[in-house]
mmCIF file of C-alpha atoms and ligand atoms in Angstrom:
data_model
loop_
_atom_site.group_PDB
_atom_site.id
_atom_site.type_symbol
_atom_site.label_atom_id
_atom_site.label_comp_id
_atom_site.label_asym_id
_atom_site.label_seq_id
_atom_site.Cartn_x
_atom_site.Cartn_y
_atom_site.Cartn_z
ATOM 1 C CA MET A 83 16.167 -25.062 10.179
ATOM 2 C CA GLU A 84 18.137 -26.256 7.545
ATOM 3 C CA ALA A 85 18.825 -23.650 4.907
ATOM 4 C CA SER A 86 19.587 -26.659 2.334
ATOM 5 C CA GLN A 87 16.124 -28.154 3.065
ATOM 6 C CA LEU A 88 14.688 -24.778 2.283
ATOM 7 C CA ILE A 89 16.434 -24.212 -0.822
ATOM 8 C CA SER A 90 15.701 -27.768 -2.278
ATOM 9 C CA SER A 91 12.057 -27.786 -1.179
ATOM 10 C CA ILE A 92 11.857 -24.073 -3.391
ATOM 11 C CA ARG A 93 13.522 -25.449 -6.302
ATOM 12 C CA GLU A 94 11.306 -28.638 -6.419
ATOM 13 C CA ILE A 95 8.188 -26.423 -5.937
ATOM 14 C CA PHE A 96 9.286 -24.239 -8.777
ATOM 15 C CA GLY A 97 10.480 -27.233 -11.062
ATOM 16 C CA THR A 98 13.683 -25.168 -11.844
ATOM 17 C CA LYS A 99 17.699 -25.010 -11.447
ATOM 18 C CA GLU A 100 17.473 -21.629 -12.981
ATOM 19 C CA PHE A 101 17.256 -18.588 -10.616
ATOM 20 C CA ILE A 102 13.930 -18.266 -8.758
ATOM 21 C CA PRO A 103 12.861 -14.524 -8.347
ATOM 22 C CA LEU A 104 11.197 -13.478 -5.524
ATOM 23 C CA HIS A 105 7.812 -12.202 -6.989
ATOM 24 C CA GLU A 106 7.437 -11.563 -10.858
ATOM 25 C CA PRO A 107 4.367 -10.557 -12.808
ATOM 26 C CA ALA A 108 2.460 -13.073 -15.273
ATOM 27 C CA PHE A 109 1.045 -11.897 -18.440
ATOM 28 C CA THR A 110 -1.335 -13.382 -20.872
ATOM 29 C CA ASN A 111 -2.468 -12.747 -24.452
ATOM 30 C CA ALA A 112 -5.264 -10.476 -22.921
ATOM 31 C CA ASP A 113 -2.659 -8.275 -21.318
ATOM 32 C CA GLU A 114 -0.821 -7.870 -24.648
ATOM 33 C CA GLN A 115 -3.906 -7.529 -26.636
ATOM 34 C CA ASN A 116 -5.140 -4.460 -24.833
ATOM 35 C CA VAL A 117 -1.462 -2.885 -24.962
ATOM 36 C CA GLN A 118 -1.933 -3.437 -28.396
ATOM 37 C CA ASN A 119 -5.256 -2.239 -28.719
ATOM 38 C CA CYS A 120 -4.326 0.818 -26.753
ATOM 39 C CA ILE A 121 -1.654 1.777 -28.863
ATOM 40 C CA LYS A 122 -3.659 1.390 -32.260
ATOM 41 C CA SER A 123 -6.374 4.042 -30.652
ATOM 42 C CA THR A 124 -3.285 6.294 -30.105
ATOM 43 C CA PHE A 125 -4.797 7.048 -26.761
ATOM 44 C CA VAL A 126 -1.944 6.116 -24.948
ATOM 45 C CA SER A 127 -1.560 9.005 -22.369
ATOM 46 C CA SER A 128 -3.427 11.195 -19.922
ATOM 47 C CA VAL A 129 -7.079 10.090 -21.433
ATOM 48 C CA GLY A 130 -8.644 6.930 -22.329
ATOM 49 C CA GLN A 131 -11.290 4.140 -21.638
ATOM 50 C CA TYR A 132 -8.543 1.970 -20.118
ATOM 51 C CA VAL A 133 -8.207 4.374 -16.840
ATOM 52 C CA ASN A 134 -12.074 4.516 -16.504
ATOM 53 C CA LEU A 135 -12.139 0.776 -16.867
ATOM 54 C CA VAL A 136 -9.594 0.196 -14.524
ATOM 55 C CA GLU A 137 -11.114 2.555 -12.146
ATOM 56 C CA GLU A 138 -14.352 0.798 -11.880
ATOM 57 C CA LYS A 139 -12.604 -2.635 -11.664
ATOM 58 C CA LEU A 140 -10.784 -1.625 -8.787
ATOM 59 C CA ALA A 141 -13.679 -0.062 -6.917
ATOM 60 C CA GLN A 142 -15.715 -3.644 -7.150
ATOM 61 C CA ILE A 143 -12.642 -5.343 -6.145
ATOM 62 C CA THR A 144 -11.880 -3.199 -3.215
ATOM 63 C CA SER A 145 -15.485 -2.669 -2.065
ATOM 64 C CA THR A 146 -15.228 0.811 -2.066
ATOM 65 C CA ALA A 147 -17.586 3.436 -4.018
ATOM 66 C CA LYS A 148 -14.588 4.790 -6.182
ATOM 67 C CA ALA A 149 -11.062 4.568 -7.591
ATOM 68 C CA THR A 150 -8.707 7.315 -8.584
ATOM 69 C CA ALA A 151 -5.576 5.844 -10.874
ATOM 70 C CA VAL A 152 -2.297 7.636 -10.363
ATOM 71 C CA VAL A 153 1.206 7.155 -11.553
ATOM 72 C CA ASN A 154 2.619 5.365 -8.419
ATOM 73 C CA GLY A 155 1.475 4.166 -5.141
ATOM 74 C CA THR A 156 3.584 6.720 -3.435
ATOM 75 C CA ALA A 157 1.872 9.296 -5.046
ATOM 76 C CA ALA A 158 -1.345 7.838 -4.261
ATOM 77 C CA LEU A 159 -0.300 8.129 -0.504
ATOM 78 C CA GLN A 160 1.008 11.514 -0.943
ATOM 79 C CA VAL A 161 -2.238 12.751 -2.290
ATOM 80 C CA ALA A 162 -4.354 10.895 0.240
ATOM 81 C CA LEU A 163 -2.836 12.341 2.981
ATOM 82 C CA ARG A 164 -2.794 15.774 1.438
ATOM 83 C CA LEU A 165 -6.956 15.550 0.836
ATOM 84 C CA ALA A 166 -7.152 13.858 4.469
ATOM 85 C CA GLY A 167 -5.914 17.476 5.691
ATOM 86 C CA VAL A 168 -2.321 16.727 6.148
ATOM 87 C CA ARG A 169 -0.319 20.211 6.442
ATOM 88 C CA PRO A 170 3.170 21.347 7.119
ATOM 89 C CA LYS A 171 4.239 21.008 10.865
ATOM 90 C CA ASP A 172 1.590 18.226 11.459
ATOM 91 C CA GLU A 173 2.427 14.587 12.812
ATOM 92 C CA VAL A 174 1.190 11.300 11.344
ATOM 93 C CA ILE A 175 0.916 8.488 13.308
ATOM 94 C CA THR A 176 2.238 5.141 11.142
ATOM 95 C CA GLN A 177 4.114 2.050 11.896
ATOM 96 C CA ALA A 178 8.070 1.650 11.339
ATOM 97 C CA LEU A 179 7.746 -1.965 10.137
ATOM 98 C CA THR A 180 6.975 -0.831 6.546
ATOM 99 C CA PHE A 181 8.282 0.249 3.187
ATOM 100 C CA VAL A 182 9.988 3.524 2.903
ATOM 101 C CA ALA A 183 7.259 5.145 0.729
ATOM 102 C CA THR A 184 4.576 5.136 3.240
ATOM 103 C CA THR A 185 7.199 7.174 5.944
ATOM 104 C CA ASN A 186 8.435 9.360 2.591
ATOM 105 C CA SER A 187 4.804 10.503 1.666
ATOM 106 C CA ILE A 188 4.115 11.739 5.174
ATOM 107 C CA VAL A 189 7.226 14.032 4.406
ATOM 108 C CA TYR A 190 6.341 15.243 1.293
ATOM 109 C CA ASN A 191 3.525 17.150 2.896
ATOM 110 C CA GLY A 192 5.766 18.633 5.193
ATOM 111 C CA ALA A 193 4.460 16.233 8.236
ATOM 112 C CA THR A 194 6.718 14.228 10.494
ATOM 113 C CA PRO A 195 6.227 10.548 11.498
ATOM 114 C CA ILE A 196 5.784 9.197 14.664
ATOM 115 C CA PHE A 197 6.340 5.318 14.732
ATOM 116 C CA LEU A 198 4.113 3.223 16.774
ATOM 117 C CA ASP A 199 4.332 -0.814 17.036
ATOM 118 C CA VAL A 200 3.033 -3.356 15.147
ATOM 119 C CA ASP A 201 0.932 -6.460 16.232
ATOM 120 C CA LEU A 202 2.621 -9.656 16.239
ATOM 121 C CA ASP A 203 0.442 -11.867 13.868
ATOM 122 C CA THR A 204 -0.855 -9.165 11.324
ATOM 123 C CA MET A 205 2.553 -7.391 11.210
ATOM 124 C CA GLY A 206 0.594 -4.015 10.990
ATOM 125 C CA LEU A 207 -0.108 -1.440 13.255
ATOM 126 C CA SER A 208 -1.171 -2.555 16.649
ATOM 127 C CA PRO A 209 -4.637 -0.688 18.160
ATOM 128 C CA ILE A 210 -3.290 -1.530 21.661
ATOM 129 C CA ALA A 211 0.273 0.687 20.741
ATOM 130 C CA LEU A 212 -1.757 3.187 19.571
ATOM 131 C CA GLU A 213 -4.472 3.604 22.219
ATOM 132 C CA GLU A 214 -1.593 3.428 24.840
ATOM 133 C CA TRP A 215 0.417 6.536 23.048
ATOM 134 C CA LEU A 216 -2.454 8.227 22.226
ATOM 135 C CA SER A 217 -3.730 8.451 25.784
ATOM 136 C CA GLU A 218 -0.380 9.228 26.960
ATOM 137 C CA ASN A 219 1.062 11.562 24.639
ATOM 138 C CA ALA A 220 -2.165 13.663 23.135
ATOM 139 C CA GLU A 221 -4.985 15.678 23.930
ATOM 140 C CA LEU A 222 -8.108 16.186 22.006
ATOM 141 C CA ARG A 223 -8.971 19.857 21.494
ATOM 142 C CA ASP A 224 -11.748 21.580 19.530
ATOM 143 C CA ASN A 225 -9.831 21.694 16.381
ATOM 144 C CA GLY A 226 -8.107 18.032 16.476
ATOM 145 C CA THR A 227 -5.806 16.160 18.445
ATOM 146 C CA TYR A 228 -2.511 17.667 19.395
ATOM 147 C CA ASN A 229 0.780 15.824 20.715
ATOM 148 C CA ILE A 230 1.428 17.145 23.839
ATOM 149 C CA ASN A 231 4.872 16.916 23.842
ATOM 150 C CA THR A 232 5.556 18.792 20.780
ATOM 151 C CA GLY A 233 2.342 20.771 20.563
ATOM 152 C CA LYS A 234 1.886 19.864 16.929
ATOM 153 C CA ARG A 235 -1.738 18.639 15.248
ATOM 154 C CA ILE A 236 -1.807 14.673 14.614
ATOM 155 C CA SER A 237 -3.808 15.319 11.335
ATOM 156 C CA ALA A 238 -3.708 11.447 10.002
ATOM 157 C CA CYS A 239 -3.227 7.651 10.871
ATOM 158 C CA MET A 240 -1.689 5.625 8.390
ATOM 159 C CA PRO A 241 -1.796 1.635 8.966
ATOM 160 C CA MET A 242 0.108 -0.331 6.449
ATOM 161 C CA HIS A 243 -1.465 -4.115 5.655
ATOM 162 C CA THR A 244 2.019 -6.030 5.682
ATOM 163 C CA PHE A 245 2.532 -8.469 2.849
ATOM 164 C CA GLY A 246 -1.459 -8.581 2.282
ATOM 165 C CA PHE A 247 -2.350 -9.275 6.007
ATOM 166 C CA ILE A 248 -5.294 -6.787 6.935
ATOM 167 C CA CYS A 249 -4.033 -5.137 10.632
ATOM 168 C CA ARG A 250 -6.792 -4.793 13.210
ATOM 169 C CA ILE A 251 -8.427 -2.215 11.048
ATOM 170 C CA ASN A 252 -11.354 -2.028 12.584
ATOM 171 C CA GLU A 253 -10.372 -1.499 16.268
ATOM 172 C CA ILE A 254 -7.694 1.284 14.290
ATOM 173 C CA VAL A 255 -10.476 3.187 12.888
ATOM 174 C CA GLU A 256 -12.606 3.249 16.226
ATOM 175 C CA ILE A 257 -9.981 4.594 18.037
ATOM 176 C CA CYS A 258 -9.609 7.193 15.582
ATOM 177 C CA ASP A 259 -12.868 8.522 15.644
ATOM 178 C CA ARG A 260 -12.583 8.893 18.932
ATOM 179 C CA TRP A 261 -9.582 11.336 18.662
ATOM 180 C CA ARG A 262 -11.209 12.609 15.253
ATOM 181 C CA ILE A 263 -7.534 11.384 13.349
ATOM 182 C CA PRO A 264 -8.520 10.586 9.701
ATOM 183 C CA VAL A 265 -7.504 6.995 8.636
ATOM 184 C CA VAL A 266 -5.597 6.248 5.312
ATOM 185 C CA GLU A 267 -4.876 3.023 4.811
ATOM 186 C CA ASP A 268 -1.547 2.320 2.906
ATOM 187 C CA ALA A 269 -3.099 -0.870 1.077
ATOM 188 C CA ALA A 270 0.000 -1.112 -1.648
ATOM 189 C CA GLU A 271 0.333 -4.779 -0.825
ATOM 190 C CA SER A 272 -3.414 -6.014 -0.020
ATOM 191 C CA LEU A 273 -5.507 -5.247 -3.032
ATOM 192 C CA GLY A 274 -7.768 -8.618 -2.985
ATOM 193 C CA SER A 275 -7.747 -9.127 0.964
ATOM 194 C CA TYR A 276 -10.736 -9.187 2.949
ATOM 195 C CA LEU A 277 -12.073 -9.141 6.189
ATOM 196 C CA GLY A 278 -15.834 -10.177 6.104
ATOM 197 C CA GLU A 279 -17.071 -8.395 3.080
ATOM 198 C CA LYS A 280 -14.673 -5.557 2.792
ATOM 199 C CA GLY A 281 -11.710 -5.318 0.932
ATOM 200 C CA ALA A 282 -8.523 -3.776 2.173
ATOM 201 C CA GLY A 283 -8.193 0.249 1.377
ATOM 202 C CA SER A 284 -12.467 0.575 2.121
ATOM 203 C CA PHE A 285 -11.918 1.016 5.870
ATOM 204 C CA GLY A 286 -10.503 4.402 6.700
ATOM 205 C CA LEU A 287 -11.480 7.481 4.775
ATOM 206 C CA MET A 288 -9.177 6.774 1.825
ATOM 207 C CA GLY A 289 -6.919 3.933 0.960
ATOM 208 C CA ALA A 290 -4.075 3.858 -1.309
ATOM 209 C CA LEU A 291 -2.623 0.918 -3.811
ATOM 210 C CA SER A 292 0.042 0.399 -5.879
ATOM 211 C CA PHE A 293 0.787 -1.610 -9.201
ATOM 212 C CA ASN A 294 4.662 -1.511 -9.111
ATOM 213 C CA GLY A 295 6.074 -4.588 -10.992
ATOM 214 C CA ASN A 296 6.462 -6.244 -7.541
ATOM 215 C CA LYS A 297 2.929 -6.336 -6.767
ATOM 216 C CA ILE A 298 -0.072 -8.782 -7.255
ATOM 217 C CA VAL A 299 -1.277 -7.069 -10.510
ATOM 218 C CA THR A 300 0.983 -4.309 -12.090
ATOM 219 C CA SER A 301 0.768 -1.860 -14.653
ATOM 220 C CA GLY A 302 4.563 -1.160 -15.008
ATOM 221 C CA GLY A 303 4.065 1.551 -12.492
ATOM 222 C CA GLY A 304 1.093 2.883 -11.004
ATOM 223 C CA GLY A 305 -1.326 3.203 -8.092
ATOM 224 C CA ALA A 306 -5.143 3.923 -7.158
ATOM 225 C CA ILE A 307 -6.700 6.308 -4.403
ATOM 226 C CA VAL A 308 -9.980 4.118 -3.394
ATOM 227 C CA SER A 309 -12.987 5.569 -0.922
ATOM 228 C CA SER A 310 -15.542 4.169 0.201
ATOM 229 C CA ASP A 311 -17.143 8.044 -0.209
ATOM 230 C CA ASN A 312 -17.500 9.151 -3.693
ATOM 231 C CA SER A 313 -16.446 12.493 -2.973
ATOM 232 C CA TRP A 314 -12.905 11.763 -1.733
ATOM 233 C CA ALA A 315 -12.000 9.953 -4.948
ATOM 234 C CA ASP A 316 -13.427 12.862 -6.848
ATOM 235 C CA LYS A 317 -11.274 15.433 -4.984
ATOM 236 C CA ALA A 318 -8.256 12.882 -5.659
ATOM 237 C CA LYS A 319 -9.006 13.152 -9.294
ATOM 238 C CA TYR A 320 -9.479 16.738 -9.416
ATOM 239 C CA LEU A 321 -6.127 17.139 -7.535
ATOM 240 C CA THR A 322 -4.046 14.335 -9.208
ATOM 241 C CA THR A 323 -4.897 16.104 -12.914
ATOM 242 C CA THR A 324 -3.509 19.563 -12.375
ATOM 243 C CA ALA A 325 -6.531 20.961 -10.260
ATOM 244 C CA LYS A 326 -8.652 21.501 -13.588
ATOM 245 C CA ILE A 327 -11.881 22.971 -13.473
ATOM 246 C CA THR A 328 -13.761 21.006 -16.135
ATOM 247 C CA HIS A 329 -14.357 23.390 -19.106
ATOM 248 C CA PRO A 330 -14.990 22.617 -22.617
ATOM 249 C CA TYR A 331 -11.731 24.436 -23.500
ATOM 250 C CA GLU A 332 -10.438 26.752 -21.295
ATOM 251 C CA TYR A 333 -7.297 26.287 -19.184
ATOM 252 C CA VAL A 334 -8.509 27.234 -15.762
ATOM 253 C CA HIS A 335 -7.132 25.623 -12.177
ATOM 254 C CA ASP A 336 -7.945 26.851 -9.026
ATOM 255 C CA GLN A 337 -5.148 25.133 -6.862
ATOM 256 C CA VAL A 338 -1.224 24.169 -7.143
ATOM 257 C CA GLY A 339 -2.307 20.483 -8.401
ATOM 258 C CA TYR A 340 -0.292 17.630 -9.469
ATOM 259 C CA ASN A 341 0.087 15.439 -12.445
ATOM 260 C CA PHE A 342 -0.179 12.167 -11.100
ATOM 261 C CA ARG A 343 -3.009 10.653 -13.319
ATOM 262 C CA MET A 344 -2.074 6.967 -14.623
ATOM 263 C CA PRO A 345 -1.535 6.985 -18.162
ATOM 264 C CA ASN A 346 -3.959 4.891 -20.367
ATOM 265 C CA LEU A 347 -1.019 2.479 -21.524
ATOM 266 C CA ASN A 348 -0.697 1.532 -18.392
ATOM 267 C CA ALA A 349 -3.905 0.834 -17.342
ATOM 268 C CA ALA A 350 -4.158 -1.353 -20.795
ATOM 269 C CA LEU A 351 -1.702 -3.617 -19.197
ATOM 270 C CA LEU A 352 -3.070 -3.613 -15.641
ATOM 271 C CA LEU A 353 -7.179 -4.253 -16.555
ATOM 272 C CA ALA A 354 -6.843 -7.906 -17.942
ATOM 273 C CA GLN A 355 -5.112 -8.816 -14.510
ATOM 274 C CA LEU A 356 -7.732 -6.981 -12.777
ATOM 275 C CA GLU A 357 -10.534 -8.953 -14.153
ATOM 276 C CA ARG A 358 -8.362 -12.463 -13.161
ATOM 277 C CA ILE A 359 -7.220 -11.399 -10.013
ATOM 278 C CA SER A 360 -9.113 -14.268 -8.041
ATOM 279 C CA LYS A 361 -7.443 -16.789 -10.268
ATOM 280 C CA ILE A 362 -3.998 -14.615 -9.770
ATOM 281 C CA ILE A 363 -4.924 -15.358 -5.800
ATOM 282 C CA ALA A 364 -5.816 -18.848 -6.317
ATOM 283 C CA SER A 365 -2.602 -19.661 -8.004
ATOM 284 C CA LYS A 366 -0.776 -17.902 -5.441
ATOM 285 C CA GLU A 367 -2.834 -19.645 -2.681
ATOM 286 C CA LEU A 368 -1.842 -23.343 -4.086
ATOM 287 C CA LEU A 369 1.901 -22.416 -3.753
ATOM 288 C CA PHE A 370 1.096 -21.567 -0.534
ATOM 289 C CA THR A 371 -0.051 -24.651 0.077
ATOM 290 C CA MET A 372 2.645 -26.570 -1.680
ATOM 291 C CA TYR A 373 5.039 -24.352 0.931
ATOM 292 C CA ASN A 374 2.959 -25.696 3.999
ATOM 293 C CA ASP A 375 3.116 -29.318 2.846
ATOM 294 C CA ALA A 376 6.811 -29.164 1.863
ATOM 295 C CA ILE A 377 8.024 -27.341 4.854
ATOM 296 C CA GLY A 378 5.442 -26.516 7.090
ATOM 297 C CA ASN A 379 6.466 -29.066 9.648
ATOM 298 C CA SER A 380 10.129 -27.744 9.959
ATOM 299 C CA ILE A 381 9.733 -23.847 9.245
ATOM 300 C CA LYS A 382 7.255 -21.680 10.772
ATOM 301 C CA LEU A 383 5.519 -20.339 7.553
ATOM 302 C CA ILE A 384 3.777 -16.867 8.758
ATOM 303 C CA LYS A 385 -0.353 -17.018 8.139
ATOM 304 C CA PRO A 386 -2.182 -14.132 8.379
ATOM 305 C CA PRO A 387 -4.982 -14.326 11.550
ATOM 306 C CA GLN A 388 -7.963 -16.665 10.466
ATOM 307 C CA GLU A 389 -10.677 -14.344 10.288
ATOM 308 C CA GLN A 390 -9.379 -12.712 7.072
ATOM 309 C CA ASN A 391 -9.224 -13.851 3.536
ATOM 310 C CA TRP A 392 -5.611 -13.138 2.520
ATOM 311 C CA ASN A 393 -4.527 -12.183 -1.039
ATOM 312 C CA TYR A 394 -1.092 -14.443 -0.899
ATOM 313 C CA TRP A 395 0.971 -11.611 -2.113
ATOM 314 C CA LEU A 396 4.193 -12.244 -0.457
ATOM 315 C CA MET A 397 5.197 -15.188 1.594
ATOM 316 C CA SER A 398 7.215 -15.313 4.768
ATOM 317 C CA ILE A 399 9.015 -17.514 6.886
ATOM 318 C CA LEU A 400 9.700 -16.528 10.722
ATOM 319 C CA CYS A 401 13.482 -17.495 11.994
ATOM 320 C CA GLU A 402 14.477 -18.155 15.077
ATOM 321 C CA ASN A 403 16.644 -15.456 15.402
ATOM 322 C CA LYS A 404 18.535 -13.061 13.745
ATOM 323 C CA LYS A 405 21.927 -15.076 13.260
ATOM 324 C CA GLU A 406 19.534 -18.073 11.477
ATOM 325 C CA ARG A 407 18.033 -15.056 9.525
ATOM 326 C CA ASP A 408 21.195 -14.004 8.007
ATOM 327 C CA SER A 409 22.566 -17.495 7.477
ATOM 328 C CA ILE A 410 19.115 -18.340 5.330
ATOM 329 C CA LEU A 411 19.389 -14.900 3.701
ATOM 330 C CA ASN A 412 22.960 -15.908 2.400
ATOM 331 C CA SER A 413 22.412 -19.536 1.546
ATOM 332 C CA THR A 414 19.485 -18.817 -0.541
ATOM 333 C CA ASN A 415 20.487 -15.709 -2.345
ATOM 334 C CA GLU A 416 23.692 -17.346 -2.996
ATOM 335 C CA SER A 417 22.202 -20.326 -4.625
ATOM 336 C CA GLY A 418 20.083 -18.351 -6.990
ATOM 337 C CA VAL A 419 16.943 -18.350 -4.901
ATOM 338 C CA MET A 420 15.895 -14.855 -4.346
ATOM 339 C CA THR A 421 14.779 -14.189 -0.326
ATOM 340 C CA ARG A 422 14.562 -10.668 1.504
ATOM 341 C CA PRO A 423 14.602 -9.521 4.943
ATOM 342 C CA ILE A 424 11.910 -7.518 6.221
ATOM 343 C CA TRP A 425 12.334 -3.918 6.063
ATOM 344 C CA ARG A 426 14.604 -1.853 8.167
ATOM 345 C CA LEU A 427 12.807 -0.384 10.829
ATOM 346 C CA MET A 428 12.345 3.241 9.606
ATOM 347 C CA PHE A 429 13.671 5.105 12.759
ATOM 348 C CA LYS A 430 17.191 3.083 11.481
ATOM 349 C CA LEU A 431 17.349 5.077 8.564
ATOM 350 C CA PRO A 432 19.627 8.239 8.587
ATOM 351 C CA MET A 433 16.485 10.637 7.558
ATOM 352 C CA TYR A 434 14.218 9.358 10.207
ATOM 353 C CA THR A 435 16.367 8.795 13.337
ATOM 354 C CA ASN A 436 15.028 11.423 15.258
ATOM 355 C CA CYS A 437 11.396 10.445 14.819
ATOM 356 C CA GLN A 438 9.106 10.009 17.846
ATOM 357 C CA LYS A 439 8.600 6.192 18.627
ATOM 358 C CA ASP A 440 7.165 3.855 21.077
ATOM 359 C CA HIS A 441 8.994 0.685 22.409
ATOM 360 C CA GLN A 442 8.645 -0.800 18.992
ATOM 361 C CA ARG A 443 9.013 -4.546 20.859
ATOM 362 C CA ASN A 444 7.365 -6.305 18.045
ATOM 363 C CA ALA A 445 8.804 -4.478 15.175
ATOM 364 C CA GLU A 446 11.946 -5.096 16.411
ATOM 365 C CA TYR A 447 11.341 -9.050 17.181
ATOM 366 C CA LEU A 448 9.935 -9.375 13.422
ATOM 367 C CA GLU A 449 12.710 -7.376 11.773
ATOM 368 C CA ASP A 450 15.277 -9.798 13.132
ATOM 369 C CA ARG A 451 13.590 -13.024 12.082
ATOM 370 C CA VAL A 452 10.975 -12.346 8.980
ATOM 371 C CA VAL A 453 12.343 -13.587 5.135
ATOM 372 C CA ASN A 454 10.368 -13.228 2.506
ATOM 373 C CA ILE A 455 10.353 -16.662 -0.024
ATOM 374 C CA PRO A 456 9.624 -16.371 -3.685
ATOM 375 C CA SER A 457 5.956 -15.646 -4.160
ATOM 376 C CA SER A 458 4.973 -15.519 -7.892
ATOM 377 C CA ALA A 459 2.044 -16.849 -9.130
ATOM 378 C CA ARG A 460 2.653 -19.790 -11.247
ATOM 379 C CA PHE A 461 0.500 -20.189 -14.550
HETATM 380 C C1 PLP B 584 4.910 -0.737 -2.930
HETATM 381 C C2 PLP B 584 4.824 0.073 -1.923
HETATM 382 C C3 PLP B 584 4.503 1.382 -1.821
HETATM 383 C C4 PLP B 584 4.448 2.325 -3.228
HETATM 384 O O1 PLP B 584 3.811 2.050 -4.160
HETATM 385 P P1 PLP B 584 4.851 2.255 -5.712
HETATM 386 O O2 PLP B 584 3.796 1.858 -6.567
HETATM 387 O O3 PLP B 584 6.292 1.378 -5.613
HETATM 388 O O4 PLP B 584 5.286 3.580 -5.425
HETATM 389 C C5 PLP B 584 4.070 2.108 -0.598
HETATM 390 N N1 PLP B 584 3.714 1.333 0.430
HETATM 391 C C6 PLP B 584 4.223 -0.082 0.484
HETATM 392 C C7 PLP B 584 3.744 -0.567 1.750
HETATM 393 C C8 PLP B 584 4.423 -0.686 -0.760
HETATM 394 O O5 PLP B 584 4.937 -2.188 -0.720
#
């Protein structure tokens, strides 16, 4: 693969000689109007209609029963794990090929991660690796599943839907049901992705979303916990709003809760983007088609398995090897076309080097080869 061909194709598609970012938001007048209205109303902080409207819209898009908007995706993951029953000294199964927030949210709960391999095509947690690891290392007891090597309880499994590709979540949920391990989906990158009629985040006990500036829609900073069961979203609301007992005027809190609610001002910025999310996805799909036409013959553009509807969040190519990957990263970034490698595997980061893991064959393969290319919606 020639880096120069890739660079000229990207420049041609984006129609500019200027710097091309990896992923930038595209705002409209509707977004500005909502933010202005929010400011005029003075309800910019912890209560307001925009938060309620955003939560309704999110439940609809993700095909879940209810959503709770929070300050960011990391907080959503942290609280979802806590509600799922993760306690200090527990263990949580996840993938090493992920953004660091996935793993951090486990440690914020005092638990430790176990890193299992991903599938090559979805780049998400592999049900085969999961089944294999559990059958060799875990034991189902009356009060849950335990790791026979450490004696610790395995209290959750958190797969991540990489770049909006939905992992083999039905198989993962089926395996975890048998082992009575709750599933929390890290759906931070996958709002608007579907497997059949079901949206990312709707398969497990809870799902966590992110609306950071680089995601498919953004509230500046923000996130949400979604669930197909009303009661989990209600518990999330309570725990993220200081665990306050509803009362007309008294301040009574019966747990150490969090101040993690999404401010109304951020919800105002988000709402109109949610209303036009299918347009945003269509624009990104068109970009992917243009990439496919321009470079599809010479460069391997990574696509999700056919049976799913992808949100086209972040597009990527697969290089032949690490040497080619590094040369492409260097040439593109030097010439003002922003590209990024996939994440460094979690167990290679200093704070996670001693964590339990399996063979990591697919994760290592992808780490050496995947490069993200500019993916912004372009209207
Ligand atoms: C963005 C992201 C998060 C964290 O979301 P923030 O809103 O930035 O806290 C978590 N997991 C994954 C996989 C992400 O991509």
